[in-house]
Coordinates of C-alpha atoms in Angstrom, one line a residue:
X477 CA 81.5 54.9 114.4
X478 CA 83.9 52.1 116.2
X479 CA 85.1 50.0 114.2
X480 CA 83.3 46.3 113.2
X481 CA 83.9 43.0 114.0
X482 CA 82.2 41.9 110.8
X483 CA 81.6 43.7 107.9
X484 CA 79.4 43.2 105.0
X485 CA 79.6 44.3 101.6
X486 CA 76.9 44.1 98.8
X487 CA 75.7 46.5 96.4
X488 CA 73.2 47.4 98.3
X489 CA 71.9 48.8 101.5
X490 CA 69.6 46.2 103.7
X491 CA 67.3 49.1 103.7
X492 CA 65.0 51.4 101.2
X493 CA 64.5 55.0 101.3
X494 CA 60.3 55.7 100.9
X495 CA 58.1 58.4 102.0
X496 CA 56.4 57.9 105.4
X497 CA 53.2 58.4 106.5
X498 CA 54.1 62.0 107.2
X499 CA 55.8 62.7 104.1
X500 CA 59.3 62.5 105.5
X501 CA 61.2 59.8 103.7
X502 CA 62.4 57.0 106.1
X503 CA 64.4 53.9 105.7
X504 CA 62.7 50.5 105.7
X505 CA 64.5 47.1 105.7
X506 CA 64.2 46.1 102.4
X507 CA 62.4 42.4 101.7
X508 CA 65.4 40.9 99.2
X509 CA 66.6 37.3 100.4
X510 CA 70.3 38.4 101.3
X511 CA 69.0 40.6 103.6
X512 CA 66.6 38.2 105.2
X513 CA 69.9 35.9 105.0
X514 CA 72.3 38.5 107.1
X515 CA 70.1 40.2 109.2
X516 CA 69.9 37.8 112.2
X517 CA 73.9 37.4 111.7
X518 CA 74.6 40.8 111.7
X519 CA 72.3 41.5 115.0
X520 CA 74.3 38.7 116.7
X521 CA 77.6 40.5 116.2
X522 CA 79.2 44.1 116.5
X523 CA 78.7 43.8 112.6
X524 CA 78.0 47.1 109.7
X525 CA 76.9 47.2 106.4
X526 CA 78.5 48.9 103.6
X527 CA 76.2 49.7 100.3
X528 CA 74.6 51.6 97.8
X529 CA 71.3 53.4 99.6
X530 CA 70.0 52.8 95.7
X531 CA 69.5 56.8 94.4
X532 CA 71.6 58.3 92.7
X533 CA 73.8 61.4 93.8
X534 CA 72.3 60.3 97.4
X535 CA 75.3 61.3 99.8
X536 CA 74.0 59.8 102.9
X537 CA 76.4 60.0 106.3
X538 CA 76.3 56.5 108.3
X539 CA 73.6 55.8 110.6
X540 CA 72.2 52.9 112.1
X541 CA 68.8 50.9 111.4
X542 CA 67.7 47.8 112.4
X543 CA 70.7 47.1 115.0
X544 CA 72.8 47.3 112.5
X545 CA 75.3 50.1 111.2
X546 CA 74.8 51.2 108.0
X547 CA 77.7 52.8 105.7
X548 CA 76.3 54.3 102.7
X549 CA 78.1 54.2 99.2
X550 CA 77.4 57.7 97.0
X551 CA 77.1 56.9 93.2
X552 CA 76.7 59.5 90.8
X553 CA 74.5 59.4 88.0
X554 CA 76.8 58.3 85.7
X555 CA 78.0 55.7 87.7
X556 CA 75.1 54.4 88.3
X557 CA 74.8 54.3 84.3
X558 CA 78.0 52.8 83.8
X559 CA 79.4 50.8 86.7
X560 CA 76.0 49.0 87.3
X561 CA 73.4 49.4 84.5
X562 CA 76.5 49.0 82.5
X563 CA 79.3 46.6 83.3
X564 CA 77.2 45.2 86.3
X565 CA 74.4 44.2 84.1
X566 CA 74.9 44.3 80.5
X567 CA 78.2 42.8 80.0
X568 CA 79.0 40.5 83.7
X569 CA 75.0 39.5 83.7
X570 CA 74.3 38.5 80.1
X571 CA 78.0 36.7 79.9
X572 CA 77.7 34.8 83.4
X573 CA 73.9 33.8 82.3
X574 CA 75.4 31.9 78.9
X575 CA 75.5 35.3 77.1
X576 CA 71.2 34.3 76.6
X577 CA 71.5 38.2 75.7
X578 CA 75.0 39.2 73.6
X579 CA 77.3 41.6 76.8
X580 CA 78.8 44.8 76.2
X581 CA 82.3 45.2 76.6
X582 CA 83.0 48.7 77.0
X583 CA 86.3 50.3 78.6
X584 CA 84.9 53.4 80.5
X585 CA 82.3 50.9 82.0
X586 CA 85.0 48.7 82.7
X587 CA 87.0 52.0 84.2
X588 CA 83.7 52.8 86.1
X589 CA 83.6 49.4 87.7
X590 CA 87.2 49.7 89.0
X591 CA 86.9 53.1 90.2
X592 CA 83.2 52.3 92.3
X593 CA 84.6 48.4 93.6
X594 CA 87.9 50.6 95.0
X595 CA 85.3 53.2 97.0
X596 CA 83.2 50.2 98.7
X597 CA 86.8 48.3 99.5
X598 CA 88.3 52.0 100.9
X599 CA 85.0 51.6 102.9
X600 CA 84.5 48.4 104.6
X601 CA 89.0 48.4 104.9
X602 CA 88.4 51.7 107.1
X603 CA 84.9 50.1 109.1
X604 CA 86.6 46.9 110.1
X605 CA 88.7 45.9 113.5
X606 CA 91.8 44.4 113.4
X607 CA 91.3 41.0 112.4
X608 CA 88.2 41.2 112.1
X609 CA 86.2 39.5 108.7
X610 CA 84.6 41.4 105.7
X611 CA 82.2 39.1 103.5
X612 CA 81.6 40.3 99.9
X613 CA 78.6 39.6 98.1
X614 CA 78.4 38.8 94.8
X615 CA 79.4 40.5 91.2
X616 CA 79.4 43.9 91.1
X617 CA 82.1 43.6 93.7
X618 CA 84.5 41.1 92.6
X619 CA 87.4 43.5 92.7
X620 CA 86.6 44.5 96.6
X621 CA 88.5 41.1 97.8
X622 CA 92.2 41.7 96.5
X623 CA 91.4 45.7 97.0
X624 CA 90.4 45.1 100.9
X625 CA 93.3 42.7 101.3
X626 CA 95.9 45.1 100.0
X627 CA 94.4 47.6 102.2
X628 CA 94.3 45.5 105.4
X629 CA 95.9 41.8 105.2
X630 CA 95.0 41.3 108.9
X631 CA 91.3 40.8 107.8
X632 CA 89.7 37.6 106.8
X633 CA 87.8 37.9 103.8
X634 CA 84.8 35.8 102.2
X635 CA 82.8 36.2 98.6
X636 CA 79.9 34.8 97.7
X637 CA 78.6 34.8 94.2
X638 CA 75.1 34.5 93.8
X639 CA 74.2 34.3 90.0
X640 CA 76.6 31.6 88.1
X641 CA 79.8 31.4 86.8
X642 CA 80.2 30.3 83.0
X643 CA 82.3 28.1 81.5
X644 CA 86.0 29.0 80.9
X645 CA 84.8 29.0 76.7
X646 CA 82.3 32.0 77.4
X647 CA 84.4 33.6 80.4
X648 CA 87.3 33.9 78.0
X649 CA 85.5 36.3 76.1
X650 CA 85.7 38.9 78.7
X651 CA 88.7 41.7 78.0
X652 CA 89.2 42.0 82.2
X653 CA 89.5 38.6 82.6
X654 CA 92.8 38.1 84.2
X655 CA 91.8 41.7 86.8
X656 CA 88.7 39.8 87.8
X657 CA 90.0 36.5 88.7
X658 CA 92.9 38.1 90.7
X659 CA 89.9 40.4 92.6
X660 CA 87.9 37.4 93.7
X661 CA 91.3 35.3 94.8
X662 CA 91.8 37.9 97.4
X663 CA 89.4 36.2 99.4
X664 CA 90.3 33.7 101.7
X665 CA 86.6 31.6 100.9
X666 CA 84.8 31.9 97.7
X667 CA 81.7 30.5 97.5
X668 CA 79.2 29.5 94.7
X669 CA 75.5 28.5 94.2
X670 CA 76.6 24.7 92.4
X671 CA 79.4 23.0 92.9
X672 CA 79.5 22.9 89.0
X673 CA 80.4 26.9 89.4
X674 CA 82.9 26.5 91.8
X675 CA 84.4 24.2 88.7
X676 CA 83.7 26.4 86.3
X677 CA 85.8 29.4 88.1
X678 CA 88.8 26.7 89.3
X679 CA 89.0 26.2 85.7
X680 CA 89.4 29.6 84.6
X681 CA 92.3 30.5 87.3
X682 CA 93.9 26.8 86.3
X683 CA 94.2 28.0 82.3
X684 CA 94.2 31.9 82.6
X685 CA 96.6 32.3 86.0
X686 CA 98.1 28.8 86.4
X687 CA 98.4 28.9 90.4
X688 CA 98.0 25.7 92.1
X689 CA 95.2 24.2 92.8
X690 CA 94.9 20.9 95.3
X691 CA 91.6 19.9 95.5
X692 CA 89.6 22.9 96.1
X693 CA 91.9 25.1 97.6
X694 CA 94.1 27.6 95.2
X695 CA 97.5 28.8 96.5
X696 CA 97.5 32.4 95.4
X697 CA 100.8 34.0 95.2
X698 CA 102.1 37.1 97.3
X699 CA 100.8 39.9 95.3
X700 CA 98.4 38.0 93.0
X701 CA 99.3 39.6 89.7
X702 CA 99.2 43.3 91.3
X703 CA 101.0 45.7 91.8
X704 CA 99.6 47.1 95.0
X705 CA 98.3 44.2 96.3
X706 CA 100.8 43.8 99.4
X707 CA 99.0 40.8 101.0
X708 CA 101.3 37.9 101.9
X709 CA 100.4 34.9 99.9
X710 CA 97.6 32.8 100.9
X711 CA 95.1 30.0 100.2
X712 CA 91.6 30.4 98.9
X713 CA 88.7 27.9 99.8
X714 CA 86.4 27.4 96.6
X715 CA 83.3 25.6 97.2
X716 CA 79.8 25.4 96.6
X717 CA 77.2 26.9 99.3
X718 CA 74.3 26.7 98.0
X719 CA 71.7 29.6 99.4
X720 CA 68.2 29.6 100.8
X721 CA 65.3 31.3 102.5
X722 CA 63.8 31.8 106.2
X723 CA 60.9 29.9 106.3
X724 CA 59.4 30.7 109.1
X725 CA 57.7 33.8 107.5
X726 CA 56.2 31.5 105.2
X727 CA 55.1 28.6 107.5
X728 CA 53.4 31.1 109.4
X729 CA 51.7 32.9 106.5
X730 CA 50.4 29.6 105.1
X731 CA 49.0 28.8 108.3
X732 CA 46.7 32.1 108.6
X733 CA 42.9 31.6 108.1
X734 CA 43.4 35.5 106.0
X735 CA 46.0 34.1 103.6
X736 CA 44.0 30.7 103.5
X737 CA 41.1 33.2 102.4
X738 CA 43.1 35.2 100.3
X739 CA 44.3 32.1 98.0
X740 CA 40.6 30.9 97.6
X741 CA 39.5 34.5 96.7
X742 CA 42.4 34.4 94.2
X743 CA 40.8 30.9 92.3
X744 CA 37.3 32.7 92.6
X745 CA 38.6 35.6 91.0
X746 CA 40.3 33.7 88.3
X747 CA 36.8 31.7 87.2
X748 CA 37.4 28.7 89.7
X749 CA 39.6 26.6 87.1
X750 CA 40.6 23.1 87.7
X751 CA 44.5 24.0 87.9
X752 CA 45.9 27.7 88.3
X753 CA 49.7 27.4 86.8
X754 CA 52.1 30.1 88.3
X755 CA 55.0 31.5 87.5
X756 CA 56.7 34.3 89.5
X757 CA 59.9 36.4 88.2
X758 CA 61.9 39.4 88.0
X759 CA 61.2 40.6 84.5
X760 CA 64.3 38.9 83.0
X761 CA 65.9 37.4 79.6
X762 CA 67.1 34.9 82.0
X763 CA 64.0 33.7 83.5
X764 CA 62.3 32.0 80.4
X765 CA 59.0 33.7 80.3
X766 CA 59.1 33.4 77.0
X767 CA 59.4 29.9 76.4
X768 CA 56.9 29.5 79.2
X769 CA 54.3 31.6 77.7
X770 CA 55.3 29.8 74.6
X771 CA 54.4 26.4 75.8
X772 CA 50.9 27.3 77.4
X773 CA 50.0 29.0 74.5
X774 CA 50.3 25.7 72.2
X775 CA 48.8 23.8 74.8
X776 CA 45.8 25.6 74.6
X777 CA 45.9 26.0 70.8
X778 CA 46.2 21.9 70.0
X779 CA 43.7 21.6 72.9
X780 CA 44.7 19.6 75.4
X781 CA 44.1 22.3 78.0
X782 CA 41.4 24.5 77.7
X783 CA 40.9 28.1 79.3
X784 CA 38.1 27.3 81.2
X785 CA 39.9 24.4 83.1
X786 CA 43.9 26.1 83.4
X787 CA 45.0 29.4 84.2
X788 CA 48.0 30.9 84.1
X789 CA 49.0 33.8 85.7
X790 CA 52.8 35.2 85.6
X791 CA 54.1 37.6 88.0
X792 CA 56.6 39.9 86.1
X793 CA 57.8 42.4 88.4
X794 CA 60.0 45.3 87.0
X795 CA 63.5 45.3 86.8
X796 CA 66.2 47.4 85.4
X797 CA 63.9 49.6 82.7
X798 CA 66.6 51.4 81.7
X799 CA 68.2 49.1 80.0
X800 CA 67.2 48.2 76.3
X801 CA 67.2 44.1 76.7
X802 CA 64.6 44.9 79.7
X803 CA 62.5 47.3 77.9
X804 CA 62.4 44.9 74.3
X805 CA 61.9 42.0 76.8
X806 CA 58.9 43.6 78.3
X807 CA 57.4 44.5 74.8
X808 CA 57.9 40.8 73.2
X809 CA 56.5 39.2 76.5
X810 CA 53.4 41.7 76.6
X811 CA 53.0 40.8 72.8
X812 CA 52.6 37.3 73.1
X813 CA 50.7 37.3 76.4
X814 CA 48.5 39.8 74.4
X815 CA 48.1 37.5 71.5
X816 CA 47.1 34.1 73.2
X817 CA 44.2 36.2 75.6
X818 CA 42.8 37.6 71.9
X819 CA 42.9 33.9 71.2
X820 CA 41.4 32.3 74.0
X821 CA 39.9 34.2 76.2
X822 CA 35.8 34.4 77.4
X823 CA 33.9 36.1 78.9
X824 CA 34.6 34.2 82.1
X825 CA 38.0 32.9 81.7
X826 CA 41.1 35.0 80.5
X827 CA 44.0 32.4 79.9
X828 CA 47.0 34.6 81.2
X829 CA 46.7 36.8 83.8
X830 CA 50.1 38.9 83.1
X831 CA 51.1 41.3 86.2
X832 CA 54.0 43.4 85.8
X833 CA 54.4 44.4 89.1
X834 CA 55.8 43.4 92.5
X835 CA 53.6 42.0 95.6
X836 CA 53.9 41.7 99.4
X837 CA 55.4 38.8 101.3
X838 CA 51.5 38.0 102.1
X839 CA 49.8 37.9 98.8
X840 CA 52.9 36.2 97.2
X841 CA 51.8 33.0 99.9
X842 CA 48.6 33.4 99.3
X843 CA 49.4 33.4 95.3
X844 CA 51.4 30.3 96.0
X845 CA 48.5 28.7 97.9
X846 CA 46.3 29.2 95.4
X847 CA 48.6 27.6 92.6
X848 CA 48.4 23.7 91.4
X849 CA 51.2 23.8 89.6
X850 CA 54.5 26.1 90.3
X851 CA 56.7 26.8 87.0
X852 CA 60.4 27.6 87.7
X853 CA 61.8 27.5 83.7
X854 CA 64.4 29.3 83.6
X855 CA 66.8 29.7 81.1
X856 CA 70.0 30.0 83.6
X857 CA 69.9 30.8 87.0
X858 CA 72.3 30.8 90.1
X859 CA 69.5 29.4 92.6
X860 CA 65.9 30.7 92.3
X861 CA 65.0 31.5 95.4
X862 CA 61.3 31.8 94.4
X863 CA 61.1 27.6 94.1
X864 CA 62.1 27.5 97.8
X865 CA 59.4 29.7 98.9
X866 CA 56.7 28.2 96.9
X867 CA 58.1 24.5 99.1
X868 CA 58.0 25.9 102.1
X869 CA 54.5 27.2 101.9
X870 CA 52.7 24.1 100.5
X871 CA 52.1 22.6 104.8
X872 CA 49.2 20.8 102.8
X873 CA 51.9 19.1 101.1
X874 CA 49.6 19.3 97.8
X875 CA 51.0 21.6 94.9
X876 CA 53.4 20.3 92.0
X877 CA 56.9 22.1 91.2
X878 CA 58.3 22.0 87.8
X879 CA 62.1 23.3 87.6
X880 CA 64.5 23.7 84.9
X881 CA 67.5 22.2 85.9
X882 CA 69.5 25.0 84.6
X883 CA 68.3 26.9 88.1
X884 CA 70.4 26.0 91.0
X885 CA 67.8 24.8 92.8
X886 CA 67.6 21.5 90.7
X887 CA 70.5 20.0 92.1
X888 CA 68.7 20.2 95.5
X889 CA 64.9 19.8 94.8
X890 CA 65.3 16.8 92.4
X891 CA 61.6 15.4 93.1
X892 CA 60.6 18.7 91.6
X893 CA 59.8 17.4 87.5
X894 CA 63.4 18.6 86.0
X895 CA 62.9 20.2 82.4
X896 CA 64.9 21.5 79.8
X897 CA 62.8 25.1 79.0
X898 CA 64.7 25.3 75.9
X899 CA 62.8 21.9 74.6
X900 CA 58.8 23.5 74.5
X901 CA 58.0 20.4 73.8
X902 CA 59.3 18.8 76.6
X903 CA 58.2 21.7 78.3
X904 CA 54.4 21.2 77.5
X905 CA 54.8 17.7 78.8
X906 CA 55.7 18.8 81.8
X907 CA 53.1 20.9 82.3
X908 CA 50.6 18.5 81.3
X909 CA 52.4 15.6 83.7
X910 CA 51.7 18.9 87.0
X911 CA 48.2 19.1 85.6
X912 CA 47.3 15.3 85.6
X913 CA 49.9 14.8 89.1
X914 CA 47.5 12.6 91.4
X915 CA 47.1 13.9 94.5
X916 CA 48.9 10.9 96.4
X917 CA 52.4 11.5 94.2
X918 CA 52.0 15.3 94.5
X919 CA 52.3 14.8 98.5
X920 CA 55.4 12.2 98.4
X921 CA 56.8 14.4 96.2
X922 CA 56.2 17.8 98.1
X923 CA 56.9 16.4 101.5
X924 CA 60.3 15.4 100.1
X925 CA 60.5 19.1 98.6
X926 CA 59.9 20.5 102.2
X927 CA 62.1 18.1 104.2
X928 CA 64.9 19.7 101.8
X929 CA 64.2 23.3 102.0
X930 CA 63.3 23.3 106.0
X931 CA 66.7 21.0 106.8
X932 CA 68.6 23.3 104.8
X933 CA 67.1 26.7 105.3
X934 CA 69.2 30.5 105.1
X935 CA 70.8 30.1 108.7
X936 CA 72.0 26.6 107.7
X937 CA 73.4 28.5 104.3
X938 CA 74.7 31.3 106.6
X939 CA 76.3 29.4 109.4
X940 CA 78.1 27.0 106.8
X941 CA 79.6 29.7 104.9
X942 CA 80.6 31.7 108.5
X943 CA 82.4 28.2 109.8
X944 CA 84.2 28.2 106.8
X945 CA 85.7 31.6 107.2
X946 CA 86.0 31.3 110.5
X947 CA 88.1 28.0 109.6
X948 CA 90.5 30.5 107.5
X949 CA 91.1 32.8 109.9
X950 CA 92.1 30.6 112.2
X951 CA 94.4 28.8 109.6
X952 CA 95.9 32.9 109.1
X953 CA 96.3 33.6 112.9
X954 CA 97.8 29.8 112.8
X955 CA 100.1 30.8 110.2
X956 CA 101.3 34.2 111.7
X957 CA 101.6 32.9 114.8

C-alpha cells in the first residue's frame, strides 16, 4: 500500500469479521459511533485505518473495505488477556470511571500495554506520508502519540479520549503515571469529552511533569521525559470536543411507517401501559443499572407506580464476559431484576422486561419510539452517546429524557431532568416528575433537546477536531519554515 494522507488509529478495526450467507466469513462495517464518526472523513481523503480485527491470534494482511484501507493489528491470546482485558479495562477503566470498581495494577499488564501501543505506533509511523496527520483514539493507546512522534516528527498528531479523565487525587494512584502523561503529550491536539476533563488532565501534567501551561496549550519539552523520543519540542492543544452521532439514520428511521409500527407493536406487547421507561446500556458497573433498577423497584413497592400503568424495560447488551466485575455485575443485576418481577408481576404485566442482548439500528428507534420516558443514570460516563440517539429520534418532539449529570452529555442536553443516580431518592423523583411530564413541557423541552443534538451532530464533532489539527500543522510547517 502507498502511503496515507491521514491515518487513524483506534483499537479497533471499523469492520467485523462474520460468516456470510455462504459460510465464508466476510468483513462488515461495524455499527460503533466512531466509526459512523470517521467513515465519511476517511472516504473524503487518501486516509487508512490501523486496528485490532477483534480475534485473537487473527494475522490478517491489509486490505481494503468500505473505501477505506484497512491495516490490521495481530494480538495474541495473551495479549488480548493482558493488554486489553487487563490494563485496558480493569485498571485504566475502573480508575478513569472514579475507580466505581477498585483497578488492578499489574506490571506484566502494564509491560503488555507498552509492548501492543509500540506495534500500532510502528504501524500507522510506517502507513503515513510525509507530513501527513495520524489521529489516535482514545485509551488503550495513549502511548501511540510520543511513540509515532519519535518515529516520524514530520507528522501531525491528534488524540481523542473518549471515556473521562479523573481527578489528579485518583489519577495519582496509577504506578505509570508519569509514562502515560508523557504518551498523550506527543500529540500536537488532545481532546476530551468535558472541558472539566481537559482540566482534570492539565492538572495532572501541572503537578506530576511541571511543563508550562498558558491557557490551554502545554509547552512540552524536546524529548518529553524519554529517552527515545527525538521529537523537537512542541506545543499541545488541550480542549474539550465534545462527541456526537449521525442523525440522519435516525431521522429517517423515525420517519418509517414500519418502525412507527414496530414501536406500537412494542407497547402492545408490553400490556399497553400508560408510560414504558427505558433504559439502554452496555452491560457495565459504570452505567448505574443498578441504582436504576433500584429506584423502580421502590417505586413500585410504596406504590406510587403500579405494573399495570409503568414498564420498564432495560437493554443490557454483553460486554467484556471475561472479566469477573462483568460476570458478578451480570449476576447481581439479574438478581434483582429477578426479584422485583416475583414481586410484581401478573399475568398481563411483567414490571421489567430485562434483555441482555444487543439490537439493530432499527428496533433500537423503534424501542426509542415506543418509550415515554428515556433513563440515562449513569454512574460516570465520558458522553453517552445513547441520550443523543434517543433526541434525535423523538420528530414528534414528545418523549422525556432524564440524565445523570455525571454523563457527558449533561453539560449539553441541560433541559434533559439532571439527576444525581447515586441519590435513589432523588432518583425516584425524577422518574415520577418523566411519568407525570405534561405533554406541552415534554415538547419545549425536547425541541430544545433536538435543536442541540442536530446543530451539533458527529461531522460538526469531526470537522472541529480536524480544524484544530489542521491549525497545528500549519503552526509546525510555520515553525520549520
Amino acid at each position: 500500500m502507498t502511503a496515507a494522507e491521514f491515518v487513524v488509529v483506534a483499537n479497533r478495526l471499523p469492520v467485523d469479521r462474520i460468516a456470510g450467507p455462504d459460510g465464508e466469513e466476510v468483513w462488515r462495517t461495524s455499527p460503533g459511533g466512531l466509526v459512523a464518526a470517521l467513515e465519511p472523513v476517511m472516504q473524503g481523503v487518501d486516509g487508512a485505518w490501523v486496528g485490532w480485527p477483534g480475534q485473537a491470534d487473527l494475522d490478517v494482511k491489509p486490505f481494503t473495505s468500505g473505501g477505506i484501507r484497512l491495516i490490521p493489528i495481530a494480538l495474541s491470546e495473551q495479549e488480548v488477556a493482558e493488554y486489553y482485558e487487563g490494563f485496558s479495562n480493569d485498571t485504566i477503566w475502573p480508575l478513569y470511571h472514579d475507580v466505581i470498581a477498585p483497578p488492578q495494577y499489574h506490571r506484566e499488564w502494564w509491560d503488555a500495554y507498552v509492548a501492543v501501543n509500540r506495534r500500532f505506533a510502528d504501524a500507522a509511523a510506517a502507513a503515513v506520508a510525509e507530513g501527513g496527520t495520524v489521529w489516535v483514539h482514545d485509551y488503550q493507546l495513549q502511548l501511540v502519540p510520543q511513540m509515532v512522534r519519535a518515529l516520524r516528527p514530520d507528522v501531525t498528531i491528534g488524540y481523542f479520549h473518549h471515556i473521562p479523565f479523573p481527578t489528579h487525587g485518583l489519577y495519582a494512584q496509577l504506578p505509570w503515571r508519569g509514562q502515560v502523561l508523557r504518551g498523550l503529550l506527543g500529540a500536537d491536539v488532545i481532546g476530551f469529552q468535558r472541558a472539566t476533563d481537559a482540566t482534570n488532565f492539565l492538572n495532572a501534567v501541572r503537578r506530576r511533569l511541571k511543563y508550562e501551561i498558558k491557557s490551554s496549550t502545554v509547552t512540552v519539552p524536546s524529548g518529553n521525559g524519554e529517552i527515545d523520543d527525538r521529537g523537537d519540542s512542541h506545543r499541545a492543544l488541550v480542549k474539550a470536543f465534545p462527541i456526537s452521532i449521525d442523525t440522519v439514520p435516525y431521522l429517517e428511521l423515525a420517519a418509517r411507517p414500519d418502525i412507527q409500527a414496530r414501536a406500537a407493536e412494542i407497547r402492545a406487547n408490553l400490556g399497553n401501559p400508560k408510560h414504558v421507561l427505558l433504559g439502554v446500556d452496555r452491560l457495565d458497573y459504570t452505567k448505574g443499572i443498578g441504582h436504576r433498577v433500584k429506584a423502580y423497584g421502590e417505586l413500585l413497592a410504596s406504590g406510587d407506580v403500579s405494573v399495570e400503568d409503568v414498564t420498564l424495560v432495560q437493554v443490557a447488551s454483553p460486554s467484556r464476559e471475561r472479566v469477573d466485575a462483568y460476570a458478578n455485575l451480570r449476576d447481581e443485576i439479574e438478581l434483582a431484576v429477578g426479584r422485583i418481577n416475583g414481586d410484581h408481576d401478573t399475568m398481563g404485566h411483567t414490571a421489567i422486561r430485562y434483555l441482555h442482548q444487543g439490537f439493530p439500528r432499527e428496533e433500537m428507534a423503534a424501542l426509542y419510539l415506543a418509550a415515554d420516558v428515556m433513563l440515562v443514570t449513569a454512574l460516570r460516563d465520558g458522553m453517552n452517546l445513547v441520550a443523543k440517539e434517543y433526541v434525535a429520534t423523538r420528530i414528534d418532539n414528545r418523549g422525556v429524557l432524564v440524565l445523570s449529570e455525571f454523563a457527558g452529555a449533561a453539560d449539553e442536553l441541560g433541559t434533559a431532568i439532571l439527576v444525581n443516580p447515586h441519590d435513589i431518592e432523588g432518583l425516584k423523583e425524577a422518574i415520577m416528575r418523566a411519568v407525570e411530564m405534561p405533554p406541552r413541557e415534554q415538547a419545549r423541552r425536547m425541541r430544545s433537546l433536538r435543536r442541540r443534538v442536530l446543530d451539533n451532530d458527529v461531522t460538526a464533532w469531526s470537522s472541529s477536531f480536524l480544524t484544530a489539527l489542521a491549525t497545528a500543522r500549519d503552526a509546525r510547517s510555520g515553525a520549520r519554515g
